[in-house]
PDB file of C-alpha atoms in Angstrom:
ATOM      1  CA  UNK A   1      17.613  14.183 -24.030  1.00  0.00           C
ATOM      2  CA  UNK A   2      17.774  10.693 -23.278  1.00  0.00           C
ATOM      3  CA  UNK A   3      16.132   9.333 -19.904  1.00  0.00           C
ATOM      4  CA  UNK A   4      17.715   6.562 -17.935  1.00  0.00           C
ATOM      5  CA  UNK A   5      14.446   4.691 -16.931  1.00  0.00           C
ATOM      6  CA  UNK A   6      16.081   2.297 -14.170  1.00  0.00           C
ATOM      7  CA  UNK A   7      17.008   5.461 -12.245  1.00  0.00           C
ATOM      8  CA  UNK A   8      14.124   7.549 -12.952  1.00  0.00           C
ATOM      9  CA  UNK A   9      12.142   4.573 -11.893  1.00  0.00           C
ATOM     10  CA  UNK A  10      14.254   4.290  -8.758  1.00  0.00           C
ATOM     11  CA  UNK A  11      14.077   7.758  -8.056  1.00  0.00           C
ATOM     12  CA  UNK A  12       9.901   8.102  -8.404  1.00  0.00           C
ATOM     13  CA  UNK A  13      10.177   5.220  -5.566  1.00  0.00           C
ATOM     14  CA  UNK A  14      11.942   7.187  -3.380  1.00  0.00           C
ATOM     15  CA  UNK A  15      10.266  10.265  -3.937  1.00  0.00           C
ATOM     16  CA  UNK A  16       7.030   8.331  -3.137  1.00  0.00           C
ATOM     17  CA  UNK A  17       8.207   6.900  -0.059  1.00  0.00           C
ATOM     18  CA  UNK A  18       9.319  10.249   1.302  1.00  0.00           C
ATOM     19  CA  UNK A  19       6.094  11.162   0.551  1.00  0.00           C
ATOM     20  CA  UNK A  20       4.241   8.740   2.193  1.00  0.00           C
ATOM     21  CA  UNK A  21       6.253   9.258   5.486  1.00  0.00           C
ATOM     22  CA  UNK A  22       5.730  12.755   5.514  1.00  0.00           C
ATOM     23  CA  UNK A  23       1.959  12.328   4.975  1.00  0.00           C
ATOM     24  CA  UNK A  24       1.967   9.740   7.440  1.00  0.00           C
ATOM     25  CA  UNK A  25       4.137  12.592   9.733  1.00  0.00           C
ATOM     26  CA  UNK A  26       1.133  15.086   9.523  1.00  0.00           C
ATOM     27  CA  UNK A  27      -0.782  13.004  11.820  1.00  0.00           C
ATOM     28  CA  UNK A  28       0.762  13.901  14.660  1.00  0.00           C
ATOM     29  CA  UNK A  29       1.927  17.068  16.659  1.00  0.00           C
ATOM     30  CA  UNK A  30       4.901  18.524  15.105  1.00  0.00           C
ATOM     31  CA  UNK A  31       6.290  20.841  17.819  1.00  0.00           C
ATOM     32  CA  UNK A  32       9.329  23.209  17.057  1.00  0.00           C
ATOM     33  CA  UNK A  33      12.616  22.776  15.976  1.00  0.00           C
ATOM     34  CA  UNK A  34      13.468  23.520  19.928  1.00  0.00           C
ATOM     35  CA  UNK A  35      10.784  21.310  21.270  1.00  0.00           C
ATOM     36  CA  UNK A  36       9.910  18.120  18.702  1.00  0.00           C
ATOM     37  CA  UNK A  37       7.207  16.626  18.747  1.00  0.00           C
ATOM     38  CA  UNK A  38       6.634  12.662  17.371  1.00  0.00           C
ATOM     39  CA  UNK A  39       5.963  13.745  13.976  1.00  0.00           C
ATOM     40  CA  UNK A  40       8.954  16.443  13.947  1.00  0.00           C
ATOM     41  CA  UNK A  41      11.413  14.179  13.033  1.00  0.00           C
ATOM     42  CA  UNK A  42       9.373  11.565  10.360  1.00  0.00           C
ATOM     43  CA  UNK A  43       8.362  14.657   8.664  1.00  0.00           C
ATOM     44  CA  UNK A  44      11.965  15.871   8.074  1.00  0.00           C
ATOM     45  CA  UNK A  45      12.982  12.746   7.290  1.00  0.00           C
ATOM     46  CA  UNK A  46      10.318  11.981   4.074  1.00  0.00           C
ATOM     47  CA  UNK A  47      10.791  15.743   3.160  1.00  0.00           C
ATOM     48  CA  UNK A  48      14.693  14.687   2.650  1.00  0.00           C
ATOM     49  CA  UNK A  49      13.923  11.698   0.836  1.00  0.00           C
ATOM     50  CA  UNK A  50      11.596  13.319  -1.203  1.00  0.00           C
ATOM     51  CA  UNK A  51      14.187  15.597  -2.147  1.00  0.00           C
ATOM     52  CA  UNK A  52      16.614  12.536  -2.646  1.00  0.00           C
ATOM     53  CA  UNK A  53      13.933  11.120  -4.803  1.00  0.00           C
ATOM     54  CA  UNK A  54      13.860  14.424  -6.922  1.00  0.00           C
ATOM     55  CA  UNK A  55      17.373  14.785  -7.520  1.00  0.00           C
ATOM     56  CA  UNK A  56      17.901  11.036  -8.589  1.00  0.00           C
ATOM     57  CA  UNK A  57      14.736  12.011 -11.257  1.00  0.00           C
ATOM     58  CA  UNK A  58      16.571  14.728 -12.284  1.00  0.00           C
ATOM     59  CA  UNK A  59      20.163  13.413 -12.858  1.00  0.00           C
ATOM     60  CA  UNK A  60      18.159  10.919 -14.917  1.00  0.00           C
ATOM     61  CA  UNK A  61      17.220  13.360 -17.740  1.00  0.00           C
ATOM     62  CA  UNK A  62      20.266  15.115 -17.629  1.00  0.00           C
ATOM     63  CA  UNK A  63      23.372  12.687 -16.905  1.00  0.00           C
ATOM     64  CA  UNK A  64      22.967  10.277 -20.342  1.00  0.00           C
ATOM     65  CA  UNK A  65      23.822   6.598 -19.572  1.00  0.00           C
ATOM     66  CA  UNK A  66      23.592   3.261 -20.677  1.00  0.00           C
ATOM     67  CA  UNK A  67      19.905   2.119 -20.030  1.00  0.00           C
ATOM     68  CA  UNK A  68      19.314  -1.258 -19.080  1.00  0.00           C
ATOM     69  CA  UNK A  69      16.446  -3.542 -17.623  1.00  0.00           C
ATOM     70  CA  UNK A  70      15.668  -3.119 -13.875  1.00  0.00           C
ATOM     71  CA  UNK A  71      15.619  -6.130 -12.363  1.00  0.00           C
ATOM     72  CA  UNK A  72      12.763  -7.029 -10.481  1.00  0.00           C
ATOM     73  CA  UNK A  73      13.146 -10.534  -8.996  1.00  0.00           C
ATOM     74  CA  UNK A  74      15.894  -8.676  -6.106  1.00  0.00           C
ATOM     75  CA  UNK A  75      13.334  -5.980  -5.325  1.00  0.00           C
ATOM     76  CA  UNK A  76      10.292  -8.195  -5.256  1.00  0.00           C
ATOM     77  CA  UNK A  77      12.339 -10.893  -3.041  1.00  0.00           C
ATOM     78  CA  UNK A  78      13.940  -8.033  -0.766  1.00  0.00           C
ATOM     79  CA  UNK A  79      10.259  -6.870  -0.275  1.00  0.00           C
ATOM     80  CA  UNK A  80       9.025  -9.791   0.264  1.00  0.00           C
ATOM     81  CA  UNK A  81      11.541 -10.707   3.144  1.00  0.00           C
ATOM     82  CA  UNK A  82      10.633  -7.132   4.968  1.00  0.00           C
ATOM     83  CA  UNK A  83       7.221  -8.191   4.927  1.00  0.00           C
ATOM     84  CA  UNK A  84       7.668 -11.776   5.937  1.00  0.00           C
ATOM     85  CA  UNK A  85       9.746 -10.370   8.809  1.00  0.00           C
ATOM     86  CA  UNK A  86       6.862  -7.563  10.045  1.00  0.00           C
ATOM     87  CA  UNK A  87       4.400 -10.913   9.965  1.00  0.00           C
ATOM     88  CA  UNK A  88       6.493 -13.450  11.878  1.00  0.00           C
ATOM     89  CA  UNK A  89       8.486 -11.731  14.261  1.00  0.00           C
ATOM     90  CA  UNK A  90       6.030 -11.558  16.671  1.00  0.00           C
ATOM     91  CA  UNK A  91       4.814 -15.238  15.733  1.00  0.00           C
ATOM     92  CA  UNK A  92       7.964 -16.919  16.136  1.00  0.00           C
ATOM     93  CA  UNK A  93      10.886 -14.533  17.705  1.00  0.00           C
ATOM     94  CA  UNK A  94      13.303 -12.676  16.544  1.00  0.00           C
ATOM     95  CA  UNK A  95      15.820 -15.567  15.616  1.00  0.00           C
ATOM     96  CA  UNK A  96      13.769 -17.295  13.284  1.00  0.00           C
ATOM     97  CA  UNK A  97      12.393 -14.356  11.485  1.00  0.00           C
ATOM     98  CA  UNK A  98      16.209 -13.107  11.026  1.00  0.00           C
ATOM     99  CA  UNK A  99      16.553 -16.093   9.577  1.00  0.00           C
ATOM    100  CA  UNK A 100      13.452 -16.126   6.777  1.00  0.00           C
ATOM    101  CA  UNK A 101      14.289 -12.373   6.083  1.00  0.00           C
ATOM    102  CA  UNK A 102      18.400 -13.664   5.084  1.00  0.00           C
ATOM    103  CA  UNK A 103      16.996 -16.721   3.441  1.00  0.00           C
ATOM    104  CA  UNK A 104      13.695 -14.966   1.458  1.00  0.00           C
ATOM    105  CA  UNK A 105      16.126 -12.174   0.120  1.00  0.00           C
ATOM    106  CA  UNK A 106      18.819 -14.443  -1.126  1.00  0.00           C
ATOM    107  CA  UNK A 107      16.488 -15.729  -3.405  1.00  0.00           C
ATOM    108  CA  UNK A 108      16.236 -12.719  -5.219  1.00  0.00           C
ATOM    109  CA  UNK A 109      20.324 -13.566  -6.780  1.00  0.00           C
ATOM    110  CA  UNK A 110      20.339 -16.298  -9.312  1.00  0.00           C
ATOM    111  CA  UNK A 111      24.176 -16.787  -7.472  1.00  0.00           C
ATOM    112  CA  UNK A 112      22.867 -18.230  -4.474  1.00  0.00           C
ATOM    113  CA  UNK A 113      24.873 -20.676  -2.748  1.00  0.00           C
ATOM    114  CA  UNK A 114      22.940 -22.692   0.017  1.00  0.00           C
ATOM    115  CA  UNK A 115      25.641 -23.368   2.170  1.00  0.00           C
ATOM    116  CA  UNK A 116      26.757 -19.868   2.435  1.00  0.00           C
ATOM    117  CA  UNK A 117      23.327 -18.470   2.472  1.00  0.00           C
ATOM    118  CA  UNK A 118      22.919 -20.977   5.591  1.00  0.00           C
ATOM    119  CA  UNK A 119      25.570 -19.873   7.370  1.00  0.00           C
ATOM    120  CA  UNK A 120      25.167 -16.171   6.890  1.00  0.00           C
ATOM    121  CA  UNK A 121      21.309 -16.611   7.904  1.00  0.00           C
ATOM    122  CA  UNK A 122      22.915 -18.057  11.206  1.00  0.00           C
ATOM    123  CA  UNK A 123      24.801 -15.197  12.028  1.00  0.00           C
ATOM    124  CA  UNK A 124      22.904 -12.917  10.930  1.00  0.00           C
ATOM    125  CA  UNK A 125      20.202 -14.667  12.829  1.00  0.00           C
ATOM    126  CA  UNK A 126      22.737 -14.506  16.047  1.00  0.00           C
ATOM    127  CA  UNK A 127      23.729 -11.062  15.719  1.00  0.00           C
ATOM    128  CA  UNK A 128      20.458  -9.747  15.457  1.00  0.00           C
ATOM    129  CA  UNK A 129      19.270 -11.464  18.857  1.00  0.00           C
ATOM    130  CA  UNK A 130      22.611 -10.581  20.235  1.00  0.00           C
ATOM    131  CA  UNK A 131      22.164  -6.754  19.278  1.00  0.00           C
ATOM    132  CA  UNK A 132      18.759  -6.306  20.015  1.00  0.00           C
ATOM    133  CA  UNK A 133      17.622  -8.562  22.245  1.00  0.00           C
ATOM    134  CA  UNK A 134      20.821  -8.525  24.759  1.00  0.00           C
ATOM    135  CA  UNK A 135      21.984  -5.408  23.976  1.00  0.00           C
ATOM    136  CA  UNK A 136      19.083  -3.065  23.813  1.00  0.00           C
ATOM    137  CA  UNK A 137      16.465  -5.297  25.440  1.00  0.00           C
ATOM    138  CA  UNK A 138      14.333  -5.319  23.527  1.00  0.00           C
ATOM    139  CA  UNK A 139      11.143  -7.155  24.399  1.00  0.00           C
ATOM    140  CA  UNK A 140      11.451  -9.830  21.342  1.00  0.00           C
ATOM    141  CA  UNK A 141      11.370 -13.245  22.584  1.00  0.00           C
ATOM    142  CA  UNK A 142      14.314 -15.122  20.509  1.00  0.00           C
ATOM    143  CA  UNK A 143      11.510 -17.733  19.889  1.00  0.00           C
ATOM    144  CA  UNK A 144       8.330 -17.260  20.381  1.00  0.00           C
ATOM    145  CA  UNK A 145       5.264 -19.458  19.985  1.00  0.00           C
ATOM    146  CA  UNK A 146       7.840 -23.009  20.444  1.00  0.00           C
TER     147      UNK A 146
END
């Protein structure tokens, strides 16, 4: 038996973050299937995604593939950008943080061109405000702190 260690690494990452969101679930009143409560729903949630996680571990020992190096510089970059985003949306508005989060995670490819990267921060930046901001009004300032 030969273990694939990009997805069994892949898969004990999602079974941890199912089980930190159903930990985190516990916390609060559960209800019934009839009658949720707030932590119904996060609960079911990280219980299926622990299950995900478990199943990806498992087709790793049993499915034999071609193992190859994970590549960390996307997943540290993508991480990165989620954080950068929870830290500066409030800071500067929703436009500009759209904007770090497209340009942080593009860094992660070594096939980066700038001008497209530019452009796609833009309308990603755009659609974002447009979505959320207009459409659900939500209360993010598109800039804040200008």
């Amino acid at each position: 038996m030969r273990v694939n260690s990009v997805e069994m690494t892949a898969g004990a990452f999602v079974v941890a973050t199912g089980g930190f969101f159903s930990l985190g679930a516990l916390g609060y009143n559960l209800g019934t299937a009839a009658r949720m409560g707030p932590g119904y729903f996060p609960l079911l949630t990280g219980i299926l995604t622990l299950l995900i996680g478990v199943a990806i571990c498992c087709q790793s020992l049993f499915i034999a593939r071609d193992s190859r190096a994970a590549h960390w510089r996307p997943l540290i970059f993508i991480v990165l950008a989620i954080g950068l985003f929870g830290l500066t949306v409030e800071r500067l508005g929703l436009i500009p943080s759209s904007f770090l989060v497209v340009m942080t995670s593009s860094a992660g490819s070594a096939d980066v061109v700038l001008g497209s990267t530019l452009a796609l921060a833009c309308v990603v930046s755009l659609c974002a405000w447009l979505i959320f901001g207009i459409g659900l009004n939500l209360p993010l300032p598109a800039f804040a702190g200008l």
